[in-house]
Structures are given as C-alpha cells and as structure tokens.
Amino acid sequence: MTIQGKVVAITGASSGIGEATARHLAAHGASVILGARRTDRLDRLVTEIEAAGGTATATRVDVTTPADLQSLVDLAVERFGRLDVLVGNAGVSRISPVADLDVEGWSAMVDVNVKGILHGIAAALPVFTRQGSGHLVTVVSTSGLKIVPTQAVYAGTKNAVRTLLEGLRQESTTGVLRTTSISPGYVRTELIDNAVDDPAVRERTRQHMADLGIDPTAVARAIAFVIDQPHDVEIGDLTIRPTRQG
Ligand SMILES: NC(=O)c1ccc[n+]([C@@H]2O[C@H](COP(=O)([O-])OP(=O)(O)OC[C@H]3O[C@@H](n4cnc5c(N)ncnc54)[C@H](OP(=O)(O)O)[C@@H]3O)[C@@H](O)[C@H]2O)c1
C-alpha cells in the first residue's frame, strides 16, 4: 500500500504544515483525519478537500489533553476501520533568551511539543500493535540540529521528541512500527505570530521568515515521501530547509 488508501491522522491541521500535509495527502488518495483547536478552519478544510474529490473528517483536538488524541484515533478507526499513520505536527514556539524567564512559554512548549506527542503515541500505539502495522511521523525542527540563541527551550522540546522516537524505534524492531522525525528549517507559516511579544521583533522575524522560508507544501511532500515507502523501509530522519538557510 502506498499513500493511496492510507488512513492518516494529522494534529495541527488547521494551518501551515499540517494543513498543507492534509491537502497533499488527500490529493494523493489518503483518507485524512484532522485535529486542531480551531474547528472552523478544520471544517472549511474538510469541505475543500471533499469538493476536490478527497476524503477527510475532523475533530477538535487539544494535544495537551490525552482524551482528545484518543478521540482522534477513535474517529479514524470508527470511520475508516484503521489508522495507518499519525502525523504529530501540532507545535508552538516562544522565542526569547532563557534569562528572560518566560516560564509560561516554556510550559506551553513542553505541554504541546513534547507531551502532545506522547499523548498521540499513547492513543495510536495500541491500534498499530493490533493491526500489525503503523507509522508515527513527528515534525521536529532544524532548531534542534543547529542550536541558536533565543531558541534553547524550543530546540530542547524538539530534541526531546527526536530522542523519544529513537528510543521507541529501538524498542520496536518487530516490524510493526515505523518512526520518522522530519526536521524543517524556515517554513512560511503562522508559527511566528505567537512566538514573540515585542511587535518590532515579531515584524522583523516575520519578514525574515517571508524572505527565506519555503512553502509548507515542500514539507508536505517530504511527509508524503516517508509515508510512501514500502513497510519494510523506514526513513528515520529527514531534514528539509531553504537552500539559503545557514
Ligand atoms: N514554520 C517553521 O519554520 C517550522 C520549522 C520547523 C518546525 N516547525 C514545526 O512545524 C509544526 C507545525 O507548525 P507550523 O509552522 O505549520 O505553524 P502553524 O501554522 O502555527 O501551525 C501550528 C499548528 O499547531 C496547532 N496547535 C497549536 N497548539 C495546539 C494544541 N494545544 N492542540 C492542538 N493543536 C495545536 C495549531 O492549531 P490550533 O491553533 O487550531 O489548535 C496549528 O494548526 C510545529 O510543530 C512547528 O514546531 C515549524
């Protein structure tokens, strides 16, 4: 089985990389189950995907709530009979030096970027085990590969997930589970909108993203590539960044 006919749940599907991935996979014949908090956006996306001949459904998911991830996985199984892939994409970023002590922002990043992935794993793994196959794809970041000032905590959360997936991979050599960490560089999305409080810094950062960032569809294609491999082939890590990114 390739992408055609696969059942793929995506967190953070209401904008950016998640939305682009939903559109791309649905256009290639996957049935997509979309989760995020902004359900108005999800509903619009489902309508657009279906109008284009695709198959999609959505439910409200706050990844900090384990029961919401369970509902996302349950919806996939109830509606389509199985879950082939969970794309753990939902994420938040707060950019500031550690010495600024943005304790609230740190907690938000840990809750969404790390615990959100763990909640997805808890919901999906039993289904994957029952089926005898499944694929966990997480969206981490080049921030974890090249550590830069103001992104220490964000990078830490992304590297926590990278480590988690490598550990899980080593525990899962029965051929049932595939794990992949995708590391995007700058991508033109809404991520920056809530990342910085200072309006001048936010505008500068937004401009930088707009100048340098790649289109989220590029990451969607990378996600499609890892999903599309035969089940005995696992792409563990994939880095995708603007050619001009340092
Ligand atoms: N843009 C980049 O340059 C870049 C680079 C590397 C990695 N990434 C990673 O890519 C992923 C997607 O981000 P993006 O760039 O596409 O930004 P985005 O447009 O801001 O999308 C973030 C998504 O996460 C969802 N989300 C946030 N908090 C959530 C929560 N508590 N529960 C459920 N969903 C939540 C948002 O949906 P709701 O607000 O509707 O819930 C939204 O759909 C993130 O993990 C990010 O860290 C981005």
PDB file of N, CA and C and ligand atoms in Angstrom, residues 12-18 36-38 61-64 89-92 112 139-141 154 158 184-187 189-191 209, ligand 1:
ATOM      1  N   GLY A  12      -2.595  19.476  14.466  1.00  0.00           N
ATOM      2  CA  GLY A  12      -2.194  20.807  13.995  1.00  0.00           C
ATOM      3  C   GLY A  12      -2.506  20.996  12.521  1.00  0.00           C
ATOM      4  N   ALA A  13      -3.667  20.491  12.113  1.00  0.00           N
ATOM      5  CA  ALA A  13      -4.029  20.514  10.688  1.00  0.00           C
ATOM      6  C   ALA A  13      -4.754  21.797  10.285  1.00  0.00           C
ATOM      7  N   SER A  14      -4.904  22.749  11.218  1.00  0.00           N
ATOM      8  CA  SER A  14      -5.701  23.939  10.894  1.00  0.00           C
ATOM      9  C   SER A  14      -4.907  25.021  10.174  1.00  0.00           C
ATOM     10  N   SER A  15      -3.578  24.872  10.097  1.00  0.00           N
ATOM     11  CA  SER A  15      -2.788  25.876   9.372  1.00  0.00           C
ATOM     12  C   SER A  15      -1.419  25.301   9.022  1.00  0.00           C
ATOM     13  N   GLY A  16      -0.668  26.072   8.254  1.00  0.00           N
ATOM     14  CA  GLY A  16       0.740  25.777   7.988  1.00  0.00           C
ATOM     15  C   GLY A  16       1.028  24.386   7.439  1.00  0.00           C
ATOM     16  N   ILE A  17       2.008  23.740   8.052  1.00  0.00           N
ATOM     17  CA  ILE A  17       2.496  22.442   7.570  1.00  0.00           C
ATOM     18  C   ILE A  17       1.405  21.372   7.666  1.00  0.00           C
ATOM     19  N   GLY A  18       0.634  21.390   8.752  1.00  0.00           N
ATOM     20  CA  GLY A  18      -0.424  20.387   8.920  1.00  0.00           C
ATOM     21  C   GLY A  18      -1.492  20.513   7.861  1.00  0.00           C
ATOM     22  N   ALA A  36      -7.194  19.793  15.521  1.00  0.00           N
ATOM     23  CA  ALA A  36      -6.630  21.076  15.987  1.00  0.00           C
ATOM     24  C   ALA A  36      -7.708  21.709  16.860  1.00  0.00           C
ATOM     25  N   ARG A  37      -7.397  22.907  17.416  1.00  0.00           N
ATOM     26  CA  ARG A  37      -8.404  23.569  18.260  1.00  0.00           C
ATOM     27  C   ARG A  37      -9.344  24.441  17.443  1.00  0.00           C
ATOM     28  N   ARG A  38      -8.866  25.032  16.345  1.00  0.00           N
ATOM     29  CA  ARG A  38      -9.703  25.954  15.550  1.00  0.00           C
ATOM     30  C   ARG A  38     -10.570  25.137  14.582  1.00  0.00           C
ATOM     31  N   VAL A  61      -9.166  18.891  18.587  1.00  0.00           N
ATOM     32  CA  VAL A  61      -8.101  18.256  19.368  1.00  0.00           C
ATOM     33  C   VAL A  61      -7.238  19.331  20.014  1.00  0.00           C
ATOM     34  N   ASP A  62      -7.140  19.259  21.334  1.00  0.00           N
ATOM     35  CA  ASP A  62      -6.098  20.000  22.035  1.00  0.00           C
ATOM     36  C   ASP A  62      -5.094  18.940  22.474  1.00  0.00           C
ATOM     37  N   VAL A  63      -3.895  18.975  21.916  1.00  0.00           N
ATOM     38  CA  VAL A  63      -2.963  17.867  22.158  1.00  0.00           C
ATOM     39  C   VAL A  63      -2.471  17.798  23.602  1.00  0.00           C
ATOM     40  N   THR A  64      -2.760  18.840  24.391  1.00  0.00           N
ATOM     41  CA  THR A  64      -2.375  18.774  25.805  1.00  0.00           C
ATOM     42  C   THR A  64      -3.349  17.910  26.610  1.00  0.00           C
ATOM     43  N   ASN A  89       2.158  16.790  14.414  1.00  0.00           N
ATOM     44  CA  ASN A  89       2.661  18.034  13.824  1.00  0.00           C
ATOM     45  C   ASN A  89       2.382  19.259  14.696  1.00  0.00           C
ATOM     46  N   ALA A  90       1.333  19.211  15.528  1.00  0.00           N
ATOM     47  CA  ALA A  90       0.969  20.397  16.325  1.00  0.00           C
ATOM     48  C   ALA A  90       2.177  20.880  17.118  1.00  0.00           C
ATOM     49  N   GLY A  91       2.403  22.181  17.103  1.00  0.00           N
ATOM     50  CA  GLY A  91       3.539  22.711  17.842  1.00  0.00           C
ATOM     51  C   GLY A  91       3.402  24.196  18.083  1.00  0.00           C
ATOM     52  N   VAL A  92       4.089  24.674  19.118  1.00  0.00           N
ATOM     53  CA  VAL A  92       4.142  26.118  19.386  1.00  0.00           C
ATOM     54  C   VAL A  92       5.589  26.512  19.635  1.00  0.00           C
ATOM     55  N   VAL A 112       2.728  21.228  24.641  1.00  0.00           N
ATOM     56  CA  VAL A 112       2.269  20.956  23.268  1.00  0.00           C
ATOM     57  C   VAL A 112       3.301  20.112  22.511  1.00  0.00           C
ATOM     58  N   VAL A 139       6.907  16.112  13.509  1.00  0.00           N
ATOM     59  CA  VAL A 139       7.545  17.288  12.917  1.00  0.00           C
ATOM     60  C   VAL A 139       8.377  17.950  14.005  1.00  0.00           C
ATOM     61  N   VAL A 140       9.694  17.786  13.913  1.00  0.00           N
ATOM     62  CA  VAL A 140      10.592  18.422  14.880  1.00  0.00           C
ATOM     63  C   VAL A 140      11.169  19.690  14.235  1.00  0.00           C
ATOM     64  N   SER A 141      12.474  19.910  14.220  1.00  0.00           N
ATOM     65  CA  SER A 141      12.961  21.187  13.683  1.00  0.00           C
ATOM     66  C   SER A 141      14.474  21.183  13.515  1.00  0.00           C
ATOM     67  N   TYR A 154      12.747  25.863  22.912  1.00  0.00           N
ATOM     68  CA  TYR A 154      12.060  25.285  21.737  1.00  0.00           C
ATOM     69  C   TYR A 154      12.889  24.119  21.180  1.00  0.00           C
ATOM     70  N   LYS A 158      12.071  19.989  20.840  1.00  0.00           N
ATOM     71  CA  LYS A 158      12.129  19.241  19.583  1.00  0.00           C
ATOM     72  C   LYS A 158      13.122  18.077  19.689  1.00  0.00           C
ATOM     73  N   PRO A 184      12.117  20.382   9.669  1.00  0.00           N
ATOM     74  CA  PRO A 184      12.085  21.507   8.738  1.00  0.00           C
ATOM     75  C   PRO A 184      12.932  22.668   9.252  1.00  0.00           C
ATOM     76  N   GLY A 185      13.470  23.430   8.302  1.00  0.00           N
ATOM     77  CA  GLY A 185      14.065  24.730   8.632  1.00  0.00           C
ATOM     78  C   GLY A 185      12.971  25.777   8.550  1.00  0.00           C
ATOM     79  N   TYR A 186      13.304  26.976   8.039  1.00  0.00           N
ATOM     80  CA  TYR A 186      12.296  28.041   7.963  1.00  0.00           C
ATOM     81  C   TYR A 186      11.200  27.695   6.960  1.00  0.00           C
ATOM     82  N   VAL A 187       9.967  27.722   7.439  1.00  0.00           N
ATOM     83  CA  VAL A 187       8.797  27.447   6.584  1.00  0.00           C
ATOM     84  C   VAL A 187       7.818  28.600   6.788  1.00  0.00           C
ATOM     85  N   THR A 189       4.782  29.966   7.666  1.00  0.00           N
ATOM     86  CA  THR A 189       3.528  29.573   8.315  1.00  0.00           C
ATOM     87  C   THR A 189       3.163  30.634   9.352  1.00  0.00           C
ATOM     88  N   GLU A 190       2.186  30.296  10.179  1.00  0.00           N
ATOM     89  CA  GLU A 190       1.747  31.235  11.222  1.00  0.00           C
ATOM     90  C   GLU A 190       2.520  31.063  12.529  1.00  0.00           C
ATOM     91  N   LEU A 191       3.504  30.153  12.516  1.00  0.00           N
ATOM     92  CA  LEU A 191       4.188  29.791  13.774  1.00  0.00           C
ATOM     93  C   LEU A 191       4.730  31.012  14.504  1.00  0.00           C
ATOM     94  N   MET A 209      11.159  35.377   7.911  1.00  0.00           N
ATOM     95  CA  MET A 209      10.504  34.123   7.504  1.00  0.00           C
ATOM     96  C   MET A 209       9.949  34.248   6.092  1.00  0.00           C
TER      97      MET A 209
HETATM   98  N1  LIG B   1       7.367  27.140  10.414  1.00  0.00           N
HETATM   99  C1  LIG B   1       8.597  26.744  10.635  1.00  0.00           C
HETATM  100  O1  LIG B   1       9.568  27.438  10.235  1.00  0.00           O
HETATM  101  C2  LIG B   1       8.869  25.445  11.349  1.00  0.00           C
HETATM  102  C3  LIG B   1      10.189  24.955  11.339  1.00  0.00           C
HETATM  103  C4  LIG B   1      10.449  23.758  11.990  1.00  0.00           C
HETATM  104  C5  LIG B   1       9.444  23.072  12.635  1.00  0.00           C
HETATM  105  N2  LIG B   1       8.177  23.580  12.638  1.00  0.00           N
HETATM  106  C6  LIG B   1       7.155  22.809  13.341  1.00  0.00           C
HETATM  107  O2  LIG B   1       6.117  22.519  12.440  1.00  0.00           O
HETATM  108  C7  LIG B   1       4.924  22.240  13.163  1.00  0.00           C
HETATM  109  C8  LIG B   1       3.751  22.972  12.515  1.00  0.00           C
HETATM  110  O3  LIG B   1       3.924  24.365  12.686  1.00  0.00           O
HETATM  111  P1  LIG B   1       3.663  25.424  11.524  1.00  0.00           P
HETATM  112  O4  LIG B   1       4.982  26.018  11.171  1.00  0.00           O
HETATM  113  O5  LIG B   1       2.819  24.844  10.472  1.00  0.00           O
HETATM  114  O6  LIG B   1       2.894  26.576  12.347  1.00  0.00           O
HETATM  115  P2  LIG B   1       1.355  26.974  12.459  1.00  0.00           P
HETATM  116  O7  LIG B   1       0.842  27.426  11.150  1.00  0.00           O
HETATM  117  O8  LIG B   1       1.310  27.923  13.610  1.00  0.00           O
HETATM  118  O9  LIG B   1       0.643  25.610  12.847  1.00  0.00           O
HETATM  119  C9  LIG B   1       0.685  25.093  14.149  1.00  0.00           C
HETATM  120  C10 LIG B   1      -0.462  24.120  14.307  1.00  0.00           C
HETATM  121  O10 LIG B   1      -0.389  23.561  15.622  1.00  0.00           O
HETATM  122  C11 LIG B   1      -1.693  23.601  16.172  1.00  0.00           C
HETATM  123  N3  LIG B   1      -1.650  23.657  17.627  1.00  0.00           N
HETATM  124  C12 LIG B   1      -1.008  24.520  18.437  1.00  0.00           C
HETATM  125  N4  LIG B   1      -1.262  24.245  19.717  1.00  0.00           N
HETATM  126  C13 LIG B   1      -2.107  23.179  19.728  1.00  0.00           C
HETATM  127  C14 LIG B   1      -2.736  22.424  20.736  1.00  0.00           C
HETATM  128  N5  LIG B   1      -2.598  22.703  22.039  1.00  0.00           N
HETATM  129  N6  LIG B   1      -3.536  21.392  20.358  1.00  0.00           N
HETATM  130  C15 LIG B   1      -3.724  21.097  19.065  1.00  0.00           C
HETATM  131  N7  LIG B   1      -3.141  21.770  18.054  1.00  0.00           N
HETATM  132  C16 LIG B   1      -2.347  22.798  18.391  1.00  0.00           C
HETATM  133  C17 LIG B   1      -2.357  24.836  15.579  1.00  0.00           C
HETATM  134  O11 LIG B   1      -3.781  24.655  15.553  1.00  0.00           O
HETATM  135  P3  LIG B   1      -4.836  25.351  16.542  1.00  0.00           P
HETATM  136  O12 LIG B   1      -4.249  26.657  16.973  1.00  0.00           O
HETATM  137  O13 LIG B   1      -6.048  25.486  15.669  1.00  0.00           O
HETATM  138  O14 LIG B   1      -5.019  24.371  17.652  1.00  0.00           O
HETATM  139  C18 LIG B   1      -1.818  24.797  14.164  1.00  0.00           C
HETATM  140  O15 LIG B   1      -2.631  24.001  13.344  1.00  0.00           O
HETATM  141  C19 LIG B   1       5.216  22.649  14.607  1.00  0.00           C
HETATM  142  O16 LIG B   1       5.481  21.504  15.380  1.00  0.00           O
HETATM  143  C20 LIG B   1       6.457  23.501  14.489  1.00  0.00           C
HETATM  144  O17 LIG B   1       7.209  23.496  15.658  1.00  0.00           O
HETATM  145  C21 LIG B   1       7.866  24.738  12.001  1.00  0.00           C
END
